[in-house]
Amino acid sequence: MRRQLGVALLLVLAGCNPGRTTAAFFYAQGRAQLEAGEYEAAVRSFTRALSLNPVLAVAFNDRGLAHYHLGQYQNALADLDSALHINHQLEASYNNRGLVRDALGDYRNAVADYDQALLLQAEDPLALNNRGLAKYHLHDDESALADFNRALQVRPGFVLARNNRGLVHLRQGQPDEALADLVLVYDQRGEYDSALAHGRWAQRLGRPSAIGFNNLGMAFFHLRQYDSALAYFDSSLARDPDLVLALSNRGIVNQQMGRTAAARHDLQAVVQMGTDPGLSADARRRLARLRP
């Protein structure tokens, strides 16, 4: 459920001397330290920058973010309030202040901050994910799902939003949807043992869907446990015989195991169905390489 943080862009300060004693220099130094995880040093650098330019909103924003990482939440709030007092259009500061309020358990005000961030940048997947997670803590599951779905429309590979959506599905007693999301998260990260552990947990909550069994099969495939992978692809196709993805995956596993006849049967079926051009093209290439 870890959030991804919004970070302000580096501001080019017009009219500043590029030397080593300017606000621009100390701000840039603080940014590098912040990105390196050197949060105490970053606070010092941003403080030097602000002593030279007290209205540098992005320095207040990024010092607030450093304080957040240090667990100094009241200092973080003070800095982010200052950033927004100087520049009320700074979307990152609304998002970051929402994160601080989340950490303090102030979820309703966190949602209000994310709302403001999204008014300024409606398609920000970070703010959408963060607002969804605050709503999850408020047990507003339907609104949380809407935010996670929207974040995934904007950024389809957004692992955090997919993971959080899976958690909502679990709480709602929807093991099919939870299994499809949570197993895919770990599979995308290459954490296949975790995918299996999480997938089996969701599986125990109810009867998984065809795509859920397909995803479990893929986790076993990456672990080279081919017999188990085949069993899950079989279960997937028993629930949906027309799931071309599971049919293709089973054909690939059969090919990997040297089961030529079974592989040819599955891959030919993928080509004949013709519902997914990419999978059909891959199946044709694999069929051409199969021995008679």
PDB file of C-alpha atoms in Angstrom:
ATOM      1  CA  MET A   1       0.000   0.000   0.000  1.00  0.00           C
ATOM      2  CA  ARG A   2       3.064   2.249  -0.163  1.00  0.00           C
ATOM      3  CA  ARG A   3       2.408   5.458  -2.051  1.00  0.00           C
ATOM      4  CA  GLN A   4       4.521   6.976  -4.730  1.00  0.00           C
ATOM      5  CA  LEU A   5       5.422  10.573  -3.987  1.00  0.00           C
ATOM      6  CA  GLY A   6       4.806  13.621  -6.130  1.00  0.00           C
ATOM      7  CA  VAL A   7       7.993  15.703  -6.541  1.00  0.00           C
ATOM      8  CA  ALA A   8       8.160  19.262  -7.814  1.00  0.00           C
ATOM      9  CA  LEU A   9      10.135  20.025 -10.939  1.00  0.00           C
ATOM     10  CA  LEU A  10      13.398  21.905 -10.703  1.00  0.00           C
ATOM     11  CA  LEU A  11      12.741  25.603 -11.047  1.00  0.00           C
ATOM     12  CA  VAL A  12      15.070  27.712 -13.139  1.00  0.00           C
ATOM     13  CA  LEU A  13      15.510  30.949 -11.258  1.00  0.00           C
ATOM     14  CA  ALA A  14      15.688  33.891 -13.610  1.00  0.00           C
ATOM     15  CA  GLY A  15      18.261  36.516 -12.827  1.00  0.00           C
ATOM     16  CA  CYS A  16      20.200  34.475 -10.252  1.00  0.00           C
ATOM     17  CA  ASN A  17      23.953  34.273 -10.258  1.00  0.00           C
ATOM     18  CA  PRO A  18      24.891  30.651 -11.096  1.00  0.00           C
ATOM     19  CA  GLY A  19      27.608  30.668  -8.393  1.00  0.00           C
ATOM     20  CA  ARG A  20      27.861  28.466  -5.345  1.00  0.00           C
ATOM     21  CA  THR A  21      26.169  30.858  -2.910  1.00  0.00           C
ATOM     22  CA  THR A  22      22.849  31.433  -4.674  1.00  0.00           C
ATOM     23  CA  ALA A  23      19.402  30.117  -3.788  1.00  0.00           C
ATOM     24  CA  ALA A  24      19.474  28.204  -7.069  1.00  0.00           C
ATOM     25  CA  PHE A  25      22.678  26.418  -6.085  1.00  0.00           C
ATOM     26  CA  PHE A  26      21.427  25.364  -2.649  1.00  0.00           C
ATOM     27  CA  TYR A  27      18.054  24.336  -4.064  1.00  0.00           C
ATOM     28  CA  ALA A  28      19.711  22.143  -6.702  1.00  0.00           C
ATOM     29  CA  GLN A  29      21.963  20.660  -4.012  1.00  0.00           C
ATOM     30  CA  GLY A  30      18.932  19.893  -1.862  1.00  0.00           C
ATOM     31  CA  ARG A  31      17.117  18.242  -4.770  1.00  0.00           C
ATOM     32  CA  ALA A  32      20.071  15.925  -5.388  1.00  0.00           C
ATOM     33  CA  GLN A  33      20.208  15.039  -1.684  1.00  0.00           C
ATOM     34  CA  LEU A  34      16.457  14.456  -1.549  1.00  0.00           C
ATOM     35  CA  GLU A  35      16.582  12.073  -4.499  1.00  0.00           C
ATOM     36  CA  ALA A  36      19.540  10.267  -2.895  1.00  0.00           C
ATOM     37  CA  GLY A  37      17.596   9.760   0.341  1.00  0.00           C
ATOM     38  CA  GLU A  38      19.862  12.144   2.316  1.00  0.00           C
ATOM     39  CA  TYR A  39      16.910  13.853   3.965  1.00  0.00           C
ATOM     40  CA  GLU A  40      18.643  15.702   6.818  1.00  0.00           C
ATOM     41  CA  ALA A  41      21.207  17.144   4.432  1.00  0.00           C
ATOM     42  CA  ALA A  42      18.392  18.095   2.044  1.00  0.00           C
ATOM     43  CA  VAL A  43      16.618  19.993   4.821  1.00  0.00           C
ATOM     44  CA  ARG A  44      19.781  21.981   5.496  1.00  0.00           C
ATOM     45  CA  SER A  45      20.278  22.820   1.823  1.00  0.00           C
ATOM     46  CA  PHE A  46      16.664  23.909   1.300  1.00  0.00           C
ATOM     47  CA  THR A  47      16.916  26.036   4.453  1.00  0.00           C
ATOM     48  CA  ARG A  48      20.009  27.781   2.995  1.00  0.00           C
ATOM     49  CA  ALA A  49      18.116  28.342  -0.254  1.00  0.00           C
ATOM     50  CA  LEU A  50      15.170  29.860   1.609  1.00  0.00           C
ATOM     51  CA  SER A  51      17.443  32.135   3.629  1.00  0.00           C
ATOM     52  CA  LEU A  52      18.509  33.640   0.296  1.00  0.00           C
ATOM     53  CA  ASN A  53      15.095  33.538  -1.358  1.00  0.00           C
ATOM     54  CA  PRO A  54      12.250  33.374   1.202  1.00  0.00           C
ATOM     55  CA  VAL A  55       9.546  33.102  -1.483  1.00  0.00           C
ATOM     56  CA  LEU A  56      10.960  30.055  -3.272  1.00  0.00           C
ATOM     57  CA  ALA A  57       7.824  27.884  -3.170  1.00  0.00           C
ATOM     58  CA  VAL A  58       9.454  24.744  -4.553  1.00  0.00           C
ATOM     59  CA  ALA A  59      12.088  24.838  -1.806  1.00  0.00           C
ATOM     60  CA  PHE A  60       9.325  24.890   0.816  1.00  0.00           C
ATOM     61  CA  ASN A  61       7.627  22.020  -1.027  1.00  0.00           C
ATOM     62  CA  ASP A  62      10.732  19.868  -1.227  1.00  0.00           C
ATOM     63  CA  ARG A  63      11.839  20.635   2.337  1.00  0.00           C
ATOM     64  CA  GLY A  64       8.361  19.558   3.399  1.00  0.00           C
ATOM     65  CA  LEU A  65       8.870  16.318   1.504  1.00  0.00           C
ATOM     66  CA  ALA A  66      12.206  15.769   3.249  1.00  0.00           C
ATOM     67  CA  HIS A  67      10.543  16.383   6.632  1.00  0.00           C
ATOM     68  CA  TYR A  68       7.853  13.863   5.643  1.00  0.00           C
ATOM     69  CA  HIS A  69      10.475  11.202   4.983  1.00  0.00           C
ATOM     70  CA  LEU A  70      12.045  11.971   8.363  1.00  0.00           C
ATOM     71  CA  GLY A  71       8.676  11.518  10.101  1.00  0.00           C
ATOM     72  CA  GLN A  72       8.608  15.204  11.068  1.00  0.00           C
ATOM     73  CA  TYR A  73       5.011  15.681  10.020  1.00  0.00           C
ATOM     74  CA  GLN A  74       4.235  19.022  11.686  1.00  0.00           C
ATOM     75  CA  ASN A  75       7.323  20.572  10.098  1.00  0.00           C
ATOM     76  CA  ALA A  76       6.270  19.072   6.781  1.00  0.00           C
ATOM     77  CA  LEU A  77       2.783  20.575   7.087  1.00  0.00           C
ATOM     78  CA  ALA A  78       4.216  24.000   7.917  1.00  0.00           C
ATOM     79  CA  ASP A  79       6.474  23.924   4.854  1.00  0.00           C
ATOM     80  CA  LEU A  80       3.762  22.745   2.504  1.00  0.00           C
ATOM     81  CA  ASP A  81       1.355  25.388   3.822  1.00  0.00           C
ATOM     82  CA  SER A  82       4.059  27.985   3.109  1.00  0.00           C
ATOM     83  CA  ALA A  83       4.594  26.652  -0.408  1.00  0.00           C
ATOM     84  CA  LEU A  84       0.867  26.932  -1.155  1.00  0.00           C
ATOM     85  CA  HIS A  85       0.624  30.384   0.424  1.00  0.00           C
ATOM     86  CA  ILE A  86       3.292  31.547  -2.047  1.00  0.00           C
ATOM     87  CA  ASN A  87       1.935  29.596  -5.014  1.00  0.00           C
ATOM     88  CA  HIS A  88      -1.565  28.139  -4.638  1.00  0.00           C
ATOM     89  CA  GLN A  89      -1.219  26.527  -8.093  1.00  0.00           C
ATOM     90  CA  LEU A  90       1.581  24.174  -6.982  1.00  0.00           C
ATOM     91  CA  GLU A  91      -0.064  20.797  -7.612  1.00  0.00           C
ATOM     92  CA  ALA A  92       2.776  18.779  -6.059  1.00  0.00           C
ATOM     93  CA  SER A  93       2.329  20.567  -2.724  1.00  0.00           C
ATOM     94  CA  TYR A  94      -1.343  19.580  -2.491  1.00  0.00           C
ATOM     95  CA  ASN A  95      -0.404  15.990  -3.270  1.00  0.00           C
ATOM     96  CA  ASN A  96       2.459  16.001  -0.752  1.00  0.00           C
ATOM     97  CA  ARG A  97       0.345  17.648   1.971  1.00  0.00           C
ATOM     98  CA  GLY A  98      -2.206  14.905   1.392  1.00  0.00           C
ATOM     99  CA  LEU A  99       0.509  12.335   2.040  1.00  0.00           C
ATOM    100  CA  VAL A 100       1.408  14.006   5.339  1.00  0.00           C
ATOM    101  CA  ARG A 101      -2.226  14.112   6.412  1.00  0.00           C
ATOM    102  CA  ASP A 102      -2.551  10.441   5.501  1.00  0.00           C
ATOM    103  CA  ALA A 103       0.416   9.664   7.741  1.00  0.00           C
ATOM    104  CA  LEU A 104      -1.364  11.523  10.557  1.00  0.00           C
ATOM    105  CA  GLY A 105      -4.589   9.574   9.955  1.00  0.00           C
ATOM    106  CA  ASP A 106      -6.373  12.725   8.768  1.00  0.00           C
ATOM    107  CA  TYR A 107      -7.872  11.007   5.738  1.00  0.00           C
ATOM    108  CA  ARG A 108     -10.746  13.409   5.043  1.00  0.00           C
ATOM    109  CA  ASN A 109      -8.457  16.426   4.778  1.00  0.00           C
ATOM    110  CA  ALA A 110      -6.032  14.301   2.745  1.00  0.00           C
ATOM    111  CA  VAL A 111      -8.844  13.629   0.252  1.00  0.00           C
ATOM    112  CA  ALA A 112      -9.522  17.383   0.106  1.00  0.00           C
ATOM    113  CA  ASP A 113      -5.858  18.000  -0.769  1.00  0.00           C
ATOM    114  CA  TYR A 114      -5.869  15.345  -3.474  1.00  0.00           C
ATOM    115  CA  ASP A 115      -9.069  16.908  -4.843  1.00  0.00           C
ATOM    116  CA  GLN A 116      -7.210  20.210  -5.191  1.00  0.00           C
ATOM    117  CA  ALA A 117      -4.246  18.494  -6.851  1.00  0.00           C
ATOM    118  CA  LEU A 118      -6.590  16.872  -9.360  1.00  0.00           C
ATOM    119  CA  LEU A 119      -8.325  20.166 -10.098  1.00  0.00           C
ATOM    120  CA  LEU A 120      -4.920  21.430 -11.214  1.00  0.00           C
ATOM    121  CA  GLN A 121      -3.891  18.243 -13.032  1.00  0.00           C
ATOM    122  CA  ALA A 122      -6.890  16.023 -13.636  1.00  0.00           C
ATOM    123  CA  GLU A 123      -4.994  13.039 -15.027  1.00  0.00           C
ATOM    124  CA  ASP A 124      -2.246  12.776 -12.392  1.00  0.00           C
ATOM    125  CA  PRO A 125      -2.038   9.031 -11.647  1.00  0.00           C
ATOM    126  CA  LEU A 126      -0.126   9.650  -8.383  1.00  0.00           C
ATOM    127  CA  ALA A 127      -2.838  11.894  -6.958  1.00  0.00           C
ATOM    128  CA  LEU A 128      -5.531   9.482  -8.151  1.00  0.00           C
ATOM    129  CA  ASN A 129      -3.809   6.549  -6.479  1.00  0.00           C
ATOM    130  CA  ASN A 130      -3.213   8.497  -3.272  1.00  0.00           C
ATOM    131  CA  ARG A 131      -6.807   9.737  -3.105  1.00  0.00           C
ATOM    132  CA  GLY A 132      -8.043   6.205  -3.715  1.00  0.00           C
ATOM    133  CA  LEU A 133      -5.962   4.931  -0.835  1.00  0.00           C
ATOM    134  CA  ALA A 134      -7.243   7.657   1.521  1.00  0.00           C
ATOM    135  CA  LYS A 135     -10.791   6.709   0.519  1.00  0.00           C
ATOM    136  CA  TYR A 136      -9.931   3.055   1.167  1.00  0.00           C
ATOM    137  CA  HIS A 137      -8.981   4.011   4.735  1.00  0.00           C
ATOM    138  CA  LEU A 138     -12.342   5.815   5.017  1.00  0.00           C
ATOM    139  CA  HIS A 139     -14.080   2.588   3.832  1.00  0.00           C
ATOM    140  CA  ASP A 140     -15.410   4.406   0.760  1.00  0.00           C
ATOM    141  CA  ASP A 141     -14.608   1.409  -1.416  1.00  0.00           C
ATOM    142  CA  GLU A 142     -16.598   2.325  -4.520  1.00  0.00           C
ATOM    143  CA  SER A 143     -14.974   5.749  -4.798  1.00  0.00           C
ATOM    144  CA  ALA A 144     -11.566   4.193  -4.093  1.00  0.00           C
ATOM    145  CA  LEU A 145     -12.061   1.696  -6.921  1.00  0.00           C
ATOM    146  CA  ALA A 146     -13.062   4.513  -9.272  1.00  0.00           C
ATOM    147  CA  ASP A 147      -9.806   6.339  -8.488  1.00  0.00           C
ATOM    148  CA  PHE A 148      -7.635   3.235  -8.913  1.00  0.00           C
ATOM    149  CA  ASN A 149      -9.385   2.376 -12.193  1.00  0.00           C
ATOM    150  CA  ARG A 150      -8.839   5.907 -13.469  1.00  0.00           C
ATOM    151  CA  ALA A 151      -5.174   5.852 -12.430  1.00  0.00           C
ATOM    152  CA  LEU A 152      -4.725   2.590 -14.359  1.00  0.00           C
ATOM    153  CA  GLN A 153      -6.416   4.053 -17.423  1.00  0.00           C
ATOM    154  CA  VAL A 154      -3.917   6.912 -17.379  1.00  0.00           C
ATOM    155  CA  ARG A 155      -0.946   4.655 -16.582  1.00  0.00           C
ATOM    156  CA  PRO A 156      -1.785   0.995 -17.361  1.00  0.00           C
ATOM    157  CA  GLY A 157       1.430  -0.336 -15.809  1.00  0.00           C
ATOM    158  CA  PHE A 158       0.992   1.508 -12.486  1.00  0.00           C
ATOM    159  CA  VAL A 159       1.788  -1.306 -10.036  1.00  0.00           C
ATOM    160  CA  LEU A 160       0.809   0.621  -6.889  1.00  0.00           C
ATOM    161  CA  ALA A 161      -2.687   1.377  -8.164  1.00  0.00           C
ATOM    162  CA  ARG A 162      -3.185  -2.239  -9.241  1.00  0.00           C
ATOM    163  CA  ASN A 163      -2.008  -3.504  -5.855  1.00  0.00           C
ATOM    164  CA  ASN A 164      -4.326  -1.114  -4.014  1.00  0.00           C
ATOM    165  CA  ARG A 165      -7.271  -2.025  -6.226  1.00  0.00           C
ATOM    166  CA  GLY A 166      -6.642  -5.661  -5.365  1.00  0.00           C
ATOM    167  CA  LEU A 167      -6.819  -4.818  -1.656  1.00  0.00           C
ATOM    168  CA  VAL A 168     -10.212  -3.175  -2.132  1.00  0.00           C
ATOM    169  CA  HIS A 169     -11.461  -6.242  -3.987  1.00  0.00           C
ATOM    170  CA  LEU A 170     -10.276  -8.445  -1.136  1.00  0.00           C
ATOM    171  CA  ARG A 171     -12.157  -6.399   1.425  1.00  0.00           C
ATOM    172  CA  GLN A 172     -15.249  -6.483  -0.739  1.00  0.00           C
ATOM    173  CA  GLY A 173     -15.123 -10.289  -0.875  1.00  0.00           C
ATOM    174  CA  GLN A 174     -14.310 -10.402  -4.602  1.00  0.00           C
ATOM    175  CA  PRO A 175     -11.540 -13.014  -4.811  1.00  0.00           C
ATOM    176  CA  ASP A 176     -11.657 -13.256  -8.614  1.00  0.00           C
ATOM    177  CA  GLU A 177     -10.814  -9.595  -9.096  1.00  0.00           C
ATOM    178  CA  ALA A 178      -8.367  -9.549  -6.188  1.00  0.00           C
ATOM    179  CA  LEU A 179      -6.505 -12.569  -7.518  1.00  0.00           C
ATOM    180  CA  ALA A 180      -6.232 -11.089 -11.000  1.00  0.00           C
ATOM    181  CA  ASP A 181      -4.791  -7.828  -9.618  1.00  0.00           C
ATOM    182  CA  LEU A 182      -2.511  -8.999  -6.815  1.00  0.00           C
ATOM    183  CA  VAL A 183      -0.910 -11.924  -8.619  1.00  0.00           C
ATOM    184  CA  LEU A 184      -0.252  -9.734 -11.650  1.00  0.00           C
ATOM    185  CA  VAL A 185       1.448  -7.121  -9.439  1.00  0.00           C
ATOM    186  CA  TYR A 186       4.018  -9.590  -8.171  1.00  0.00           C
ATOM    187  CA  ASP A 187       4.391 -11.143 -11.606  1.00  0.00           C
ATOM    188  CA  GLN A 188       5.218  -7.721 -13.069  1.00  0.00           C
ATOM    189  CA  ARG A 189       7.861  -7.228 -10.389  1.00  0.00           C
ATOM    190  CA  GLY A 190       9.320 -10.690 -10.939  1.00  0.00           C
ATOM    191  CA  GLU A 191       8.386 -11.673  -7.362  1.00  0.00           C
ATOM    192  CA  TYR A 192       6.891 -14.999  -8.361  1.00  0.00           C
ATOM    193  CA  ASP A 193       6.992 -16.666  -4.949  1.00  0.00           C
ATOM    194  CA  SER A 194       5.081 -13.724  -3.522  1.00  0.00           C
ATOM    195  CA  ALA A 195       2.643 -13.935  -6.440  1.00  0.00           C
ATOM    196  CA  LEU A 196       1.876 -17.526  -5.574  1.00  0.00           C
ATOM    197  CA  ALA A 197       1.519 -16.829  -1.856  1.00  0.00           C
ATOM    198  CA  HIS A 198      -0.822 -13.903  -2.442  1.00  0.00           C
ATOM    199  CA  GLY A 199      -2.699 -15.749  -5.165  1.00  0.00           C
ATOM    200  CA  ARG A 200      -3.341 -18.795  -3.012  1.00  0.00           C
ATOM    201  CA  TRP A 201      -4.534 -16.540  -0.214  1.00  0.00           C
ATOM    202  CA  ALA A 202      -7.083 -14.959  -2.546  1.00  0.00           C
ATOM    203  CA  GLN A 203      -7.941 -18.388  -3.930  1.00  0.00           C
ATOM    204  CA  ARG A 204      -8.956 -19.584  -0.480  1.00  0.00           C
ATOM    205  CA  LEU A 205     -11.503 -16.768  -0.254  1.00  0.00           C
ATOM    206  CA  GLY A 206     -13.583 -18.143  -3.089  1.00  0.00           C
ATOM    207  CA  ARG A 207     -13.662 -19.574  -6.573  1.00  0.00           C
ATOM    208  CA  PRO A 208     -11.140 -17.722  -8.752  1.00  0.00           C
ATOM    209  CA  SER A 209     -11.908 -16.643 -12.287  1.00  0.00           C
ATOM    210  CA  ALA A 210     -10.331 -17.913 -15.481  1.00  0.00           C
ATOM    211  CA  ILE A 211      -7.944 -14.966 -15.647  1.00  0.00           C
ATOM    212  CA  GLY A 212      -6.972 -15.469 -12.002  1.00  0.00           C
ATOM    213  CA  PHE A 213      -5.984 -19.087 -12.662  1.00  0.00           C
ATOM    214  CA  ASN A 214      -4.133 -17.960 -15.791  1.00  0.00           C
ATOM    215  CA  ASN A 215      -2.088 -15.502 -13.716  1.00  0.00           C
ATOM    216  CA  LEU A 216      -1.223 -18.196 -11.168  1.00  0.00           C
ATOM    217  CA  GLY A 217      -0.129 -20.395 -14.055  1.00  0.00           C
ATOM    218  CA  MET A 218       2.166 -17.653 -15.297  1.00  0.00           C
ATOM    219  CA  ALA A 219       3.775 -17.349 -11.849  1.00  0.00           C
ATOM    220  CA  PHE A 220       4.519 -21.086 -11.859  1.00  0.00           C
ATOM    221  CA  PHE A 221       5.784 -20.822 -15.445  1.00  0.00           C
ATOM    222  CA  HIS A 222       8.334 -18.152 -14.464  1.00  0.00           C
ATOM    223  CA  LEU A 223       9.441 -20.400 -11.610  1.00  0.00           C
ATOM    224  CA  ARG A 224       9.851 -23.214 -14.179  1.00  0.00           C
ATOM    225  CA  GLN A 225       7.364 -25.386 -12.313  1.00  0.00           C
ATOM    226  CA  TYR A 226       5.747 -26.450 -15.548  1.00  0.00           C
ATOM    227  CA  ASP A 227       3.464 -29.204 -14.262  1.00  0.00           C
ATOM    228  CA  SER A 228       1.844 -26.793 -11.817  1.00  0.00           C
ATOM    229  CA  ALA A 229       1.607 -24.143 -14.538  1.00  0.00           C
ATOM    230  CA  LEU A 230      -0.225 -26.584 -16.802  1.00  0.00           C
ATOM    231  CA  ALA A 231      -2.643 -27.480 -14.021  1.00  0.00           C
ATOM    232  CA  TYR A 232      -3.592 -23.822 -13.552  1.00  0.00           C
ATOM    233  CA  PHE A 233      -3.933 -23.183 -17.282  1.00  0.00           C
ATOM    234  CA  ASP A 234      -6.196 -26.248 -17.451  1.00  0.00           C
ATOM    235  CA  SER A 235      -8.278 -24.792 -14.610  1.00  0.00           C
ATOM    236  CA  SER A 236      -8.429 -21.468 -16.407  1.00  0.00           C
ATOM    237  CA  LEU A 237      -9.681 -23.055 -19.627  1.00  0.00           C
ATOM    238  CA  ALA A 238     -12.172 -25.218 -17.749  1.00  0.00           C
ATOM    239  CA  ARG A 239     -13.800 -21.960 -16.595  1.00  0.00           C
ATOM    240  CA  ASP A 240     -13.489 -20.176 -19.940  1.00  0.00           C
ATOM    241  CA  PRO A 241     -12.630 -22.398 -22.927  1.00  0.00           C
ATOM    242  CA  ASP A 242     -12.363 -19.301 -25.145  1.00  0.00           C
ATOM    243  CA  LEU A 243      -9.711 -17.520 -23.057  1.00  0.00           C
ATOM    244  CA  VAL A 244      -7.122 -17.320 -25.798  1.00  0.00           C
ATOM    245  CA  LEU A 245      -4.434 -16.028 -23.423  1.00  0.00           C
ATOM    246  CA  ALA A 246      -4.586 -19.185 -21.286  1.00  0.00           C
ATOM    247  CA  LEU A 247      -4.656 -21.345 -24.422  1.00  0.00           C
ATOM    248  CA  SER A 248      -1.560 -19.625 -25.766  1.00  0.00           C
ATOM    249  CA  ASN A 249       0.236 -19.919 -22.421  1.00  0.00           C
ATOM    250  CA  ARG A 250      -0.578 -23.608 -22.158  1.00  0.00           C
ATOM    251  CA  GLY A 251       0.761 -24.147 -25.658  1.00  0.00           C
ATOM    252  CA  ILE A 252       4.000 -22.375 -24.743  1.00  0.00           C
ATOM    253  CA  VAL A 253       4.429 -24.510 -21.618  1.00  0.00           C
ATOM    254  CA  ASN A 254       3.729 -27.695 -23.597  1.00  0.00           C
ATOM    255  CA  GLN A 255       6.330 -26.586 -26.138  1.00  0.00           C
ATOM    256  CA  GLN A 256       8.829 -25.900 -23.330  1.00  0.00           C
ATOM    257  CA  MET A 257       8.239 -29.404 -21.934  1.00  0.00           C
ATOM    258  CA  GLY A 258       8.746 -31.043 -25.310  1.00  0.00           C
ATOM    259  CA  ARG A 259       5.107 -32.095 -25.591  1.00  0.00           C
ATOM    260  CA  THR A 260       4.946 -31.379 -29.300  1.00  0.00           C
ATOM    261  CA  ALA A 261       1.499 -32.752 -30.092  1.00  0.00           C
ATOM    262  CA  ALA A 262      -0.150 -30.938 -27.172  1.00  0.00           C
ATOM    263  CA  ALA A 263       1.673 -27.716 -28.021  1.00  0.00           C
ATOM    264  CA  ARG A 264       0.597 -27.938 -31.679  1.00  0.00           C
ATOM    265  CA  HIS A 265      -3.011 -28.546 -30.636  1.00  0.00           C
ATOM    266  CA  ASP A 266      -3.100 -25.445 -28.414  1.00  0.00           C
ATOM    267  CA  LEU A 267      -1.216 -23.149 -30.771  1.00  0.00           C
ATOM    268  CA  GLN A 268      -3.326 -24.153 -33.772  1.00  0.00           C
ATOM    269  CA  ALA A 269      -6.430 -23.382 -31.730  1.00  0.00           C
ATOM    270  CA  VAL A 270      -5.058 -19.909 -30.979  1.00  0.00           C
ATOM    271  CA  VAL A 271      -4.535 -19.293 -34.710  1.00  0.00           C
ATOM    272  CA  GLN A 272      -7.976 -20.631 -35.611  1.00  0.00           C
ATOM    273  CA  MET A 273      -9.705 -18.467 -33.005  1.00  0.00           C
ATOM    274  CA  GLY A 274      -7.947 -15.375 -34.379  1.00  0.00           C
ATOM    275  CA  THR A 275      -9.287 -13.123 -31.614  1.00  0.00           C
ATOM    276  CA  ASP A 276      -5.897 -11.658 -30.662  1.00  0.00           C
ATOM    277  CA  PRO A 277      -3.629 -10.748 -33.613  1.00  0.00           C
ATOM    278  CA  GLY A 278      -0.500 -10.604 -31.436  1.00  0.00           C
ATOM    279  CA  LEU A 279      -1.074 -14.039 -29.888  1.00  0.00           C
ATOM    280  CA  SER A 280      -2.030 -15.460 -33.296  1.00  0.00           C
ATOM    281  CA  ALA A 281       1.219 -14.202 -34.850  1.00  0.00           C
ATOM    282  CA  ASP A 282       3.258 -15.633 -31.966  1.00  0.00           C
ATOM    283  CA  ALA A 283       1.457 -18.975 -32.272  1.00  0.00           C
ATOM    284  CA  ARG A 284       2.272 -19.127 -36.007  1.00  0.00           C
ATOM    285  CA  ARG A 285       5.957 -18.500 -35.306  1.00  0.00           C
ATOM    286  CA  ARG A 286       6.017 -21.219 -32.667  1.00  0.00           C
ATOM    287  CA  LEU A 287       4.193 -23.684 -34.924  1.00  0.00           C
ATOM    288  CA  ALA A 288       6.770 -23.088 -37.649  1.00  0.00           C
ATOM    289  CA  ARG A 289       9.532 -24.075 -35.212  1.00  0.00           C
ATOM    290  CA  LEU A 290       7.833 -27.224 -33.934  1.00  0.00           C
ATOM    291  CA  ARG A 291       9.199 -30.488 -35.228  1.00  0.00           C
ATOM    292  CA  PRO A 292       6.789 -32.603 -37.319  1.00  0.00           C
TER     293      PRO A 292
END
